[in-house]
Coordinates of C-alpha atoms and ligand atoms in Angstrom, one line a residue:
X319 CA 0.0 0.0 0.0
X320 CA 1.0 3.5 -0.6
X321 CA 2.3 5.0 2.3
X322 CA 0.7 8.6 2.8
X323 CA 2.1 10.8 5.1
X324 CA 0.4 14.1 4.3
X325 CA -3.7 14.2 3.5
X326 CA -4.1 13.3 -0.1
X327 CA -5.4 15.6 -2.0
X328 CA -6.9 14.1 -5.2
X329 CA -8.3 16.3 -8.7
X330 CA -10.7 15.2 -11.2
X331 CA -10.6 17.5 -13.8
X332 CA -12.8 16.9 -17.0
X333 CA -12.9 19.0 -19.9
X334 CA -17.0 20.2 -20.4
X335 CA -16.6 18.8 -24.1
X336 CA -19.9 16.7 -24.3
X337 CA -21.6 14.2 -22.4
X338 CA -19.4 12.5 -19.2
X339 CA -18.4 9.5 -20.5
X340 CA -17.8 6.2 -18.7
X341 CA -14.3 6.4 -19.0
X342 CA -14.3 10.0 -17.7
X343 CA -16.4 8.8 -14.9
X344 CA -14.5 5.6 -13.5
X345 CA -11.1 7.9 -13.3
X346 CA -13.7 10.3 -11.0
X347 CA -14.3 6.8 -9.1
X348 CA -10.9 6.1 -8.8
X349 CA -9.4 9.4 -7.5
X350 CA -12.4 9.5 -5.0
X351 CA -12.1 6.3 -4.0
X352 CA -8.3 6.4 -2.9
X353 CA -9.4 10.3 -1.2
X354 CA -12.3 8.9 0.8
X355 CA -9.7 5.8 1.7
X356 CA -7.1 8.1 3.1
X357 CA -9.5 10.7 4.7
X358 CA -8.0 12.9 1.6
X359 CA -9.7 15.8 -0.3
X360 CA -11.3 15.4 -3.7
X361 CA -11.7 18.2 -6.1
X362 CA -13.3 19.1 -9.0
X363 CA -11.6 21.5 -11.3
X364 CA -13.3 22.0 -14.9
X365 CA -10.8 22.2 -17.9
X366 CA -12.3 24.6 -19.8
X367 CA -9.3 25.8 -21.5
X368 CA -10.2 25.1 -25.3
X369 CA -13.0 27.3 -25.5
X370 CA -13.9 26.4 -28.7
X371 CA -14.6 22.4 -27.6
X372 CA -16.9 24.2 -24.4
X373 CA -20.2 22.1 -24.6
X374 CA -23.2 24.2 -23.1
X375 CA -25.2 22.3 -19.9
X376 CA -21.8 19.9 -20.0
X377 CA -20.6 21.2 -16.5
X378 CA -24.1 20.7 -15.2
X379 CA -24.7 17.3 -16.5
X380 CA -21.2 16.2 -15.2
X381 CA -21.3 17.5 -12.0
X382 CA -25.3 15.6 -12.4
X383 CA -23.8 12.3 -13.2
X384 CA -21.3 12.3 -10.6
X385 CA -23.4 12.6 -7.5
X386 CA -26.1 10.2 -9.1
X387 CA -23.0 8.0 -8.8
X388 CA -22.2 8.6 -5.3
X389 CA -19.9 10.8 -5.4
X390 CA -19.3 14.0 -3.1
X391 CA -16.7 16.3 -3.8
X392 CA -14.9 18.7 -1.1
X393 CA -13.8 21.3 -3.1
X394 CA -15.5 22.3 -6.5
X395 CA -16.9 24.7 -9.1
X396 CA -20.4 24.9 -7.7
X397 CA -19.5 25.0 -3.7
X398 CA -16.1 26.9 -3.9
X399 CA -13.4 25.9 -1.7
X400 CA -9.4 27.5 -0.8
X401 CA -8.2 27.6 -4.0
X402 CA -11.6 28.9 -6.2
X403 CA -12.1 29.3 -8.6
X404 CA -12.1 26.0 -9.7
X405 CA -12.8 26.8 -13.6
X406 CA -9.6 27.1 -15.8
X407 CA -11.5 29.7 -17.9
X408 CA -12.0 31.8 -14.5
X409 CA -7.9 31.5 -14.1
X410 CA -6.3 33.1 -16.4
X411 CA -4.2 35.4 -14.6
X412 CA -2.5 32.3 -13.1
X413 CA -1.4 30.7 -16.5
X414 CA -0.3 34.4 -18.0
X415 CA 1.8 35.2 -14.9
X416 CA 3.6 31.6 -14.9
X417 CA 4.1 32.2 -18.6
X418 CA 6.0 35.1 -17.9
X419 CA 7.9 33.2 -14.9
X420 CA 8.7 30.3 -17.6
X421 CA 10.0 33.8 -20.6
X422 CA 12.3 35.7 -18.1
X423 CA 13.5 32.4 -17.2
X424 CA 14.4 31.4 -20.4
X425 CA 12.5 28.4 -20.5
X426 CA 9.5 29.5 -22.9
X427 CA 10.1 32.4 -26.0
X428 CA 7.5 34.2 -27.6
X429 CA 7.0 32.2 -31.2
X430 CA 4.9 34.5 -34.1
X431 CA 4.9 31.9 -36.9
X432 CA 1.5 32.0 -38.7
X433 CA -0.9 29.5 -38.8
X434 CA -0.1 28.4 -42.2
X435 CA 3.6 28.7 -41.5
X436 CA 3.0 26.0 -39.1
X437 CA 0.5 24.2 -41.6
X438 CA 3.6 24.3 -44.4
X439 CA 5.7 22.9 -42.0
X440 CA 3.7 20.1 -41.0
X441 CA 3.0 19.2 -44.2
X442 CA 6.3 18.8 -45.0
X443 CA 7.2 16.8 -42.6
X444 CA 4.5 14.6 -43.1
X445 CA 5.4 14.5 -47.1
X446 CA 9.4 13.9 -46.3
X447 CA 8.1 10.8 -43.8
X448 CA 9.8 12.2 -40.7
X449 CA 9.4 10.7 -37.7
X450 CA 9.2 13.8 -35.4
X451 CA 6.6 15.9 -36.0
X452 CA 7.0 19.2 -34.8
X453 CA 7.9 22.8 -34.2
X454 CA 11.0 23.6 -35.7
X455 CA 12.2 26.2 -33.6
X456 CA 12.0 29.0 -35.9
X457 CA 11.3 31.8 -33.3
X458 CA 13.6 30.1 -30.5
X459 CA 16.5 32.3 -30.8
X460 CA 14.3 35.9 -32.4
X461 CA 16.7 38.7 -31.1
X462 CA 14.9 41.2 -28.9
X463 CA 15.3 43.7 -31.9
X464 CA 13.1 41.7 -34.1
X465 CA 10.8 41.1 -31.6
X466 CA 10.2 45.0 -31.0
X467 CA 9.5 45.3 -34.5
X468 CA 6.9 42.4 -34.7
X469 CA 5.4 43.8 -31.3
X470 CA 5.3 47.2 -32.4
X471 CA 3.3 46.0 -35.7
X472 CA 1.1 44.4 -33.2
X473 CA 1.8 40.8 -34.4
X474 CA 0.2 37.8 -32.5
X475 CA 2.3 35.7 -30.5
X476 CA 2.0 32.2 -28.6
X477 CA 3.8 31.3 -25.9
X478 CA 6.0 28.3 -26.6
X479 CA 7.9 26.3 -23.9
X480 CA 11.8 25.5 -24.5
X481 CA 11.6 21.4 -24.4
X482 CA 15.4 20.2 -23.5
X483 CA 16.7 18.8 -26.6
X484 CA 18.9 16.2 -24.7
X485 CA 18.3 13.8 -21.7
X486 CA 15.5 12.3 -20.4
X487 CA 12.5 12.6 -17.9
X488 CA 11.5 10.3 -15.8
X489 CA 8.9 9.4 -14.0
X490 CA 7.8 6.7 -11.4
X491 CA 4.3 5.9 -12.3
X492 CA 2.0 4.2 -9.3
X493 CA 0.5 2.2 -12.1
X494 CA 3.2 1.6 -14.8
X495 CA 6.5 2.0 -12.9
X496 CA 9.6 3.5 -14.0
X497 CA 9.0 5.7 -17.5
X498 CA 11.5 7.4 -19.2
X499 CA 11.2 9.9 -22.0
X500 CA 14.3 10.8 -24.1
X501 CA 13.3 14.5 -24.0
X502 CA 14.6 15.7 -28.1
X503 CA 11.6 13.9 -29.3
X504 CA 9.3 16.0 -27.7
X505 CA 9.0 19.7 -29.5
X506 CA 8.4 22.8 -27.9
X507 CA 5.1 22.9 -27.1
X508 CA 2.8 26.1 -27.0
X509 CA 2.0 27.1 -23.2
X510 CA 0.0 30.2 -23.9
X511 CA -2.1 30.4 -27.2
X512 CA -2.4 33.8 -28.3
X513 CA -5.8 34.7 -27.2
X514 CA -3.9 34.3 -23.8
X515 CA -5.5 31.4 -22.9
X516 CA -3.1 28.5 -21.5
X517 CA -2.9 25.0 -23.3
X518 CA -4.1 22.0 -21.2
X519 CA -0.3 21.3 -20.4
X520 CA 0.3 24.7 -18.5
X521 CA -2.8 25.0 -17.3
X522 CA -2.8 21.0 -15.5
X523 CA 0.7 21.8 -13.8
X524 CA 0.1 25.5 -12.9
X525 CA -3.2 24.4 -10.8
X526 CA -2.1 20.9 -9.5
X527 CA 0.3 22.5 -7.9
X528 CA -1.6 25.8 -6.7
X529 CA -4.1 23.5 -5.8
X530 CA -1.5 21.7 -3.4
X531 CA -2.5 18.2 -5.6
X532 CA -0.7 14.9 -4.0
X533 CA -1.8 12.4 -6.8
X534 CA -3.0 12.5 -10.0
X535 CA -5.1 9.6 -11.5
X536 CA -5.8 10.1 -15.1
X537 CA -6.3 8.0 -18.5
X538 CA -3.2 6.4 -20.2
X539 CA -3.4 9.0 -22.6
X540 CA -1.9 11.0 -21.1
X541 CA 1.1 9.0 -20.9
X542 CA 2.7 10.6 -23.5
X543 CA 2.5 14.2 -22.0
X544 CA 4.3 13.2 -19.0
X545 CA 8.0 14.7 -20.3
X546 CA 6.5 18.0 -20.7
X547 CA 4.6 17.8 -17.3
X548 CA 8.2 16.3 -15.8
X549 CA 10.5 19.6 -18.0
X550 CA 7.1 22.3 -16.9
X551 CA 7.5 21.3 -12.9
X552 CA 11.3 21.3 -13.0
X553 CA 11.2 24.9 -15.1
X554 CA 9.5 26.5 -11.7
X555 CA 10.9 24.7 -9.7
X556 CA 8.3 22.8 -7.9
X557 CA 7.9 19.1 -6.8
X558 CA 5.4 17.3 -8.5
X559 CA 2.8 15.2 -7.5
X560 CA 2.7 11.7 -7.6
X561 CA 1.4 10.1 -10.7
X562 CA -1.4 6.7 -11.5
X563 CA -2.0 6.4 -15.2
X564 CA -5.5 4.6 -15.6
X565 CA -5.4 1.6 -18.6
X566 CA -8.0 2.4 -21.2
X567 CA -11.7 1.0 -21.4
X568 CA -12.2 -0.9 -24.6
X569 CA -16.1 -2.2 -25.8
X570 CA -16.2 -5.9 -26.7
X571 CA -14.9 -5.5 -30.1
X572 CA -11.5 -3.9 -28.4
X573 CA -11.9 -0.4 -29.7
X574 CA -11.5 2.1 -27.5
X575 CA -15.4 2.4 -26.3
X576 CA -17.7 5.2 -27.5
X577 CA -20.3 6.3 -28.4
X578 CA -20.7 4.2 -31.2
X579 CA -21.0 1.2 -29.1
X580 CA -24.2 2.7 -27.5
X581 CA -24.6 3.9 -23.9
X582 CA -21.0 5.7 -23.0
X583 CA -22.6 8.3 -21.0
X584 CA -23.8 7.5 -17.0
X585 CA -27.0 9.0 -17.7
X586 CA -27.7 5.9 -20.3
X587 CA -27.1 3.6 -17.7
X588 CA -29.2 5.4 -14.9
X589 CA -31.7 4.8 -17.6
X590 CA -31.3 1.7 -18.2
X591 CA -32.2 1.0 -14.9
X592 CA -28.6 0.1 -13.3
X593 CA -28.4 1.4 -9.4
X594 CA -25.8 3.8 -9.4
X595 CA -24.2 1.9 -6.4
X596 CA -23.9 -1.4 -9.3
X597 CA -22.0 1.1 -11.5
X598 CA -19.3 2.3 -9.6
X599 CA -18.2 -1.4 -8.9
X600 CA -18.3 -2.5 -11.7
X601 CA -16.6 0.4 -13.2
X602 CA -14.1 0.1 -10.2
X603 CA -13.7 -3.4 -11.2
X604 CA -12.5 -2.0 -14.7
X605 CA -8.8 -1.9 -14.2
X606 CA -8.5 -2.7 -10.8
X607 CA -8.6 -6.0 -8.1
X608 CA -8.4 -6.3 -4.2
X609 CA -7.3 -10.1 -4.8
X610 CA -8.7 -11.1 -8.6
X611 CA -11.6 -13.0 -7.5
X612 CA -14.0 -10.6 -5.3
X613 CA -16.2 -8.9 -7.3
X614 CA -19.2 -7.9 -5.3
X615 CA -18.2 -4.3 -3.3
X616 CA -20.3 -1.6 -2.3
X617 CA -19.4 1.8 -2.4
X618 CA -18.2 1.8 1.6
X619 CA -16.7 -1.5 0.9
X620 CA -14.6 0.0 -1.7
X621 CA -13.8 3.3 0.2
X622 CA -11.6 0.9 2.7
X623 CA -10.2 -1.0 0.3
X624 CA -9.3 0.2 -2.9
X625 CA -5.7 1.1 -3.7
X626 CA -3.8 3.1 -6.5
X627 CA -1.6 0.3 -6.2
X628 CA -3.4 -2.4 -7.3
X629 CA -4.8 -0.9 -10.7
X630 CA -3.9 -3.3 -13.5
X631 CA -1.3 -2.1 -16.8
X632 CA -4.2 -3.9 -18.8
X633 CA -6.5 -2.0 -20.6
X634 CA -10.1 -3.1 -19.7
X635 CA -13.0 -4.5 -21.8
X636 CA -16.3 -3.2 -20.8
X637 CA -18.5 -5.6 -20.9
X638 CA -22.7 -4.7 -20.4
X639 CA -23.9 -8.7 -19.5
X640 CA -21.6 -8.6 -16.6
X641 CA -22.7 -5.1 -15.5
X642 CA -26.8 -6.6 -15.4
X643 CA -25.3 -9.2 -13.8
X644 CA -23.8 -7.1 -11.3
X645 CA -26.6 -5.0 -11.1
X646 CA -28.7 -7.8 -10.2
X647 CA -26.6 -9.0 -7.6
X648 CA -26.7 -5.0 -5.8
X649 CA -30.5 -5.2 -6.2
X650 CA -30.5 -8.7 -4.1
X651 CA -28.1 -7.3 -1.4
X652 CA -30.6 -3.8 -1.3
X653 CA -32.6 -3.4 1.9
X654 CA -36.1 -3.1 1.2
X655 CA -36.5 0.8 1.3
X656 CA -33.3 1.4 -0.9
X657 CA -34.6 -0.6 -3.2
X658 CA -37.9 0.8 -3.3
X659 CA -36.4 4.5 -3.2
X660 CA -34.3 3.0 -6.5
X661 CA -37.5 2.3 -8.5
X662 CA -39.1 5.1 -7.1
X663 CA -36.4 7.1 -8.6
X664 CA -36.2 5.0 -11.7
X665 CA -40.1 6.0 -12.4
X666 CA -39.5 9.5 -11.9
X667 CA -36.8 9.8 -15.2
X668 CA -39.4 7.2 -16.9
X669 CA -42.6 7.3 -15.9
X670 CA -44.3 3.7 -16.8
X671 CA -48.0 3.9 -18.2
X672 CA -49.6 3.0 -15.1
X673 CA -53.0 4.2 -14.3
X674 CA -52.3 5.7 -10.9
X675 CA -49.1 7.6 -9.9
X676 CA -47.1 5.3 -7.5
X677 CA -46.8 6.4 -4.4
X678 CA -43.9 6.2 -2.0
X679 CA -46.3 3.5 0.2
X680 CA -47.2 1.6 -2.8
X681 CA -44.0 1.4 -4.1
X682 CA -42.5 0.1 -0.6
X683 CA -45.1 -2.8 -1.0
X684 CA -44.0 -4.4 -4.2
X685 CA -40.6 -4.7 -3.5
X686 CA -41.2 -8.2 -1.9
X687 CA -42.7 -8.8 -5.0
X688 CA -39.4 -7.7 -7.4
X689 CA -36.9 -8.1 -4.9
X690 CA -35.4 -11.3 -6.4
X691 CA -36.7 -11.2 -9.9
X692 CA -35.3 -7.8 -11.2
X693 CA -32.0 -7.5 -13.3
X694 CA -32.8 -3.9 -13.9
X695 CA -35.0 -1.8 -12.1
X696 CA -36.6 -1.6 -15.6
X697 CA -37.9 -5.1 -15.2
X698 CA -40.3 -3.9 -12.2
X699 CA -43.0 -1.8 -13.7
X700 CA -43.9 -4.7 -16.0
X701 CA -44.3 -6.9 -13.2
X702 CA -46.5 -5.0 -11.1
X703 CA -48.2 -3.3 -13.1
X704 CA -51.4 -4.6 -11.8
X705 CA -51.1 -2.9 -8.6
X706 CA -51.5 0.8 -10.2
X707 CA -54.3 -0.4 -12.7
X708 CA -57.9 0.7 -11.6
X709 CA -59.8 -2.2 -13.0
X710 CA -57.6 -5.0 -14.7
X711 CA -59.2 -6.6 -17.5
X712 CA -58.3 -10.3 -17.4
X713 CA -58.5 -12.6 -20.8
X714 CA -61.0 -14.8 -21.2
X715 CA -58.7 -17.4 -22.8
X716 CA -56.3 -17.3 -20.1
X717 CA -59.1 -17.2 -17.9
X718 CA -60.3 -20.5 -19.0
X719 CA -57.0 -23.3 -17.9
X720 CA -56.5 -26.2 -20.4
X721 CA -58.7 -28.9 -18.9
X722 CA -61.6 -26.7 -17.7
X723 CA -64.5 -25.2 -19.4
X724 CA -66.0 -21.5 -19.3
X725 CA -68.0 -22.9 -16.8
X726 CA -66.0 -24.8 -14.4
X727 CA -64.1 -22.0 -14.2
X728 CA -66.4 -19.6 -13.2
X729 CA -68.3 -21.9 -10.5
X730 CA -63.9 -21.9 -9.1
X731 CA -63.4 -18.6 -9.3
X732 CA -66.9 -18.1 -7.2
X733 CA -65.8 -20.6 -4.6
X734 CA -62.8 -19.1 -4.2
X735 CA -64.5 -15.6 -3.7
X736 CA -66.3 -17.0 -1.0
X737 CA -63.3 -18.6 0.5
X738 CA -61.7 -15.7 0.6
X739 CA -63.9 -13.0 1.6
X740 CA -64.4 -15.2 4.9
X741 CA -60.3 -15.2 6.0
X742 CA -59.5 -13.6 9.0
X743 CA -56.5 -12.0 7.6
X744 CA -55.5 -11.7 3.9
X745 CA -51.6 -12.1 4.4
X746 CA -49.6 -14.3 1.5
X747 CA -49.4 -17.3 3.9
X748 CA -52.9 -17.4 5.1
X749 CA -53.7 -17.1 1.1
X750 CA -51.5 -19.6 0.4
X751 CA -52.9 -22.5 3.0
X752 CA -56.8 -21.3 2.0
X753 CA -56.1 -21.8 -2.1
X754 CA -53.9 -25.4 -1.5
X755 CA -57.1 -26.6 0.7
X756 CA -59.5 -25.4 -1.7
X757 CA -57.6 -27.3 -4.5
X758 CA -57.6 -30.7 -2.6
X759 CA -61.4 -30.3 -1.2
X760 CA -62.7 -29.7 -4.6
X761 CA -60.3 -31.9 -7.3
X762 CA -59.0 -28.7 -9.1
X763 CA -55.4 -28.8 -10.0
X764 CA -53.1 -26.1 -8.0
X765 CA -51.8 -24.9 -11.0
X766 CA -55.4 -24.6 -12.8
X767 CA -56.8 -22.5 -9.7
X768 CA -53.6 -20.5 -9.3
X769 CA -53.3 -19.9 -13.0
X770 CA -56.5 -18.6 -13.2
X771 CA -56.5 -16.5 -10.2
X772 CA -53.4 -14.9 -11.8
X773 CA -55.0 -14.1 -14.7
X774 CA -58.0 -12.6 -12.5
X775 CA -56.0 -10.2 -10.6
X776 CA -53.3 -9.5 -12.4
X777 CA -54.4 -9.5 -16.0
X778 CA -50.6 -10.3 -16.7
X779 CA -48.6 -13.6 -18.3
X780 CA -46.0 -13.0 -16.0
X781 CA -46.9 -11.9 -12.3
X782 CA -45.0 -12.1 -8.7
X783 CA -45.9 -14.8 -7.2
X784 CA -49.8 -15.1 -6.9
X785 CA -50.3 -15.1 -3.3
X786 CA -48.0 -12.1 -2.5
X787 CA -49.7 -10.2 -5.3
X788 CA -53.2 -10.7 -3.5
X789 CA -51.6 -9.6 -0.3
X790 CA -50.2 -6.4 -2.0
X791 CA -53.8 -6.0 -3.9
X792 CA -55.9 -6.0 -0.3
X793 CA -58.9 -8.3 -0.1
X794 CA -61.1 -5.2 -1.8
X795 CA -59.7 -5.2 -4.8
X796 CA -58.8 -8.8 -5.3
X797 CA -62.0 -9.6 -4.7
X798 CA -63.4 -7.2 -6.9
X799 CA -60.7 -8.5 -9.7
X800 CA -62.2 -11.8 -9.1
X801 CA -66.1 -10.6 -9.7
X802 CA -65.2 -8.9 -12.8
X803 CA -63.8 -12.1 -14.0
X804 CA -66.9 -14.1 -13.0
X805 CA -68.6 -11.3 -14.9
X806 CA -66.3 -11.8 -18.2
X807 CA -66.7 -15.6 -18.0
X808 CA -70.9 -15.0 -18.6
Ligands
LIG901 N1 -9.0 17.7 -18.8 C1 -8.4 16.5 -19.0 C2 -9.4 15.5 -19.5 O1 -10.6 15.8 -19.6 C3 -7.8 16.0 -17.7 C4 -6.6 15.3 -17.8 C5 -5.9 15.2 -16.4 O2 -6.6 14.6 -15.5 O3 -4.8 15.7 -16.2 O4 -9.1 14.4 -19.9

C-alpha cells in the first residue's frame, strides 16, 4: 500500500466537451475512492481551456452524473473551496503570470509563426516521412530587436515552452513504474495560445500545484504528456505530485469504447435501470482488483479498500452482461427501502404507463414482489403493473386453464370468492394455505386455480408470485378483480 504521510489531495478534472463519458467517470471513481480511503480531499476542477470544444449544460450534467453515482466532492466549481475558482477559464491570470515566470527564465520564448507557416511545415514533414513531427524552432533564438519590431506591428504571439533537446525525464508511475522519456523527441510545445488562454499542459501543472495536488489519477493517454509535465515542474521549480495512469476502457470488439458502441454516457445507464451503487463497482472493477476474484463491493466496501496500487497495466473491456449481472446482484443485497427509493427514482426519469401515480407507500409494497426477480429496475414496472391499474381486465382465454370449461371455471373462481372473503386475515401465507385446501377439497389442480387466479387479478402472463400479489392488492380489490372475471366468464 502507498504510504501517505500528508492528506491526499486528489483532482478530477474533465474538460465540459460533451456528455461525461464512462471512461471520464471511473477515473472520477478512482481518484475519489483512494481520497475517501485516506481521509483525503477530492476536487473538482473544470478544464475549460479550449474554449472552442466548451459544450453548453456539460458542467451541469457532469457534476449531475457524478453525484447520481455517489460521489461527493470537497472542493468544486459549484460550492467553492481555498483555492476557487475552480474553472480554468476563470484563471487566467494564473497561467499568464507563470508564462512570464517560464519567458524571463528562459524556458518559454515568444513564437509568431502563422498559422499556415506552421501548416507548411507540418506538411512537409509529413510528405518527407519524418518521424518527429513538430515545431521547428524557428522563433527560439528571435533577437529582442526583431521582436520590437513584430510587437510594435502588433503581431500575434504564442507562448512556446523550450523542451530540453537532450536527456530524459523520468517518472515513477503508481500504475506503470519507471517511465523514461528521451526528451529531443518532444517539440516545444505552446504554453499560452495567443488569445492568452493557457494550453491544457500549462494549465494542468500551474493548478495541480496551486491547488496543493498529492496524486494524480488520469487515462493512459496521457502518458505521452508526461515529459512535458516532468520539463514544466522542473522549469518553476516545484515538486510534482505523484502520478497513477489509468489503462483504457475498450467495448467488446477492443476499440477504444464510444459512443458508437451505445450507452457511453452515465446518464444511459441510470436509464437503463442500473443502481448507481452497481455502476461504480463495476466500473471500479475496470482496471482494478483487491485479490482477482471478489467482485461484489459496495461503495463503503470500496472506500476501505481500494488502492492506487493495485490498478492493472491492462486495458479493460467493458462488458454490459456482466454489468446486469452485477446489477442484479446490488438489487438482491438492497434493503427493502433502498430498493424501493431506487425504483421510485427509476419511475420518476421514466414514468411507466400506469393508471395511478405510484406512491412512496405503494412502491414500498412491491418490493417483496421484485426483490429477487429484477435485473434492472426496468424489469419492475412490467411486473407490477397490476397494482397501479384501476380495473384489470383479465382474458377470457387465459381465464379458462387447459382442462376446464367456461363454466368450471367460473363456479372456481366463485368458490374461491367466497373462501376468501371469509379469511380472517389476507396475508400471502394465510392465502396460500386457503387456495392449496380449496384445491384438494374440490379436485381442481393447484396450477389450474392459481393460473386462473393470476390471470383474474393481475391480467398479466408474467406476475410475482400469486399469493403475495393478493396480499399487496388487499382483499377489496382482489375480490373485486375476481367478480369482474366471473362477470367476463358469462
Ligand atoms: N481535462 C483532461 C481530460 O478531460 C484531464 C486530464 C488530467 O486529468 O490531467 O481528460
Amino acid at each position: 500500500m502507498t504510504k501517505i504521510t500528508n492528506r491526499p489531495r486528489l483532482r478530477f478534472a474533465p474538460s465540459p466537451t460533451g456528455n461525461p463519458h464512462i471512461g471520464n467517470v471511473r477515473t472520477a471513481i478512482f481518484a475519489w475512492l483512494f481520497a475517501r480511503r485516506h481521509d483525503g480531499d477530492f476536487i473538482i476542477r473544470v478544464e475549460d481551456t479550449d474554449q472552442g470544444r466548451r459544450a453548453a449544460g456539460a458542467v451541469e450534467s457532469m457534476l449531475e452524473s457524478l453525484s447520481w453515482i455517489g460521489l461527493d466532492w470537497d472542493e468544486g466549481p459549484d460550492i467553492g473551496g481555498q483555492f476557487a475558482p475552480y474553472t480554468q477559464s476563470e484563471r487566467l491570470d494564473l497561467y499568464q503570470d507563470a508564462a512570464q515566470r517560464l519567458l524571463s527564465a528562459g524556458r518559454a520564448y515568444r513564437c509568431f509563426c502563422a498559422p499556415e507557416r506552421l501548416d507548411n511545415l507540418r506538411h512537409a514533414q509529413q510528405t518527407r516521412g519524418e518521424s518527429s513531427i513538430g515545431y521547428d524552432r524557428h522563433c527560439a533564438f528571435m533577437s529582442d530587436t526583431r521582436q520590437r519590431e513584430l510587437d510594435a506591428k502588433g503581431a500575434e504571439y504564442v507562448v512556446r515552452f523550450r523542451m530540453p533537446q537532450s536527456g530524459i525525464s523520468t517518472l515513477d508511475d503508481i500504475v506503470f513504474g519507471p517511465l523514461q522519456f528521451e526528451n529531443a523527441l518532444y517539440d516545444d510545445f505552446v504554453a499560452l495560445k495567443s488569445d492568452g488562454f493557457p494550453t491544457y499542459h500549462l494549465a494542468s501543472v500551474v493548478d495541480d500545484h496551486a491547488m496543493r495536488i498529492t496524486h494524480v489519477a488520469r487515462g493512459k493517454e496521457w502518458l505521452s504528456s508526461v515529459p512535458r509535465h516532468v520539463q514544466l515542474y522542473d522549469a518553476f521549480g516545484w515538486d510534482m505530485p505523484l502520478f497513477a495512469h489509468l489503462p483504457i476502457i475498450l467495448a467488446t470488439d477492443r476499440a477504444k469504447l464510444s459512443k458508437r458502441h451505445g450507452a457511453a454516457s452515465v446518464m444511459d445507464y441510470r436509464d437503463m435501470g442500473i443502481l448507481p451503487e452497481a455502476l461504480m463497482n463495476y466500473l471500479t472493477l475496470l482496471g482494478w482488483s483487491l485479490d482477482d476474484k471478489t467482485e461484489f463491493f459496495t461503495p463503503q466496501d470500496l472506500a476501505s479498500v481500494f488502492d492506487l496500487e493495485r490498478i492493472s497495466r491492462s486495458d479493460a473491456v467493458f462488458d454490459l452482461d456482466k454489468l446486469i449481472w452485477l446489477n442484479g446482484q446490488h438489487i438482491r443485497q438492497a434493503s427493502a427501502p433502498r430498493l424501493a427509493e431506487a425504483i421510485a427514482k427509476c419511475w420518476e426519469y421514466d414514468p411507466p404507463p400506469f393508471d395511478t401515480a405510484p406512491d412512496n407507500g405503494r412502491t414500498a409494497d412491491i418490493v417483496p414482489l421484485v426483490h429477487n426477480r429484477l435485473k434492472t429496475l426496468r424489469d419492475a414496472a412490467p411486473l407490477v403493473q397490476f397494482v397501479f391499474t384501476d380495473g384489470v381486465e383479465a382474458d377470457t382465454g387465459r381465464l379458462v386453464q387447459r382442462g376446464m370449461d367456461i363454466s368450471a371455471t367460473r363456479e372456481m373462481l366463485r368458490d374461491a370468492r367466497d373462501r376468501l372473503a371469509r379469511l380472517d386475515s389476507f396475508d400471502s401465507s394465510t392465502l396460500e394455505r386457503e387456495l392449496r385446501a380449496m384445491a384438494s377439497d374440490t379436485g381442481v389442480k393447484v396450477g389450474q386455480l392459481l393460473g386462473t387466479l393470476r390471470e383474474a387479478a393481475t391480467g398479466q402472463k408474467v406476475s410475482p408470485p400469486i399469493f403475495e400479489s393478493m396480499e399487496v392488492l388487499g382483499r377489496g380489490r382482489t375480490l373485486s378483480a375476481i367478480d369482474k372475471a366471473v362477470e367476463r366468464l358469462r
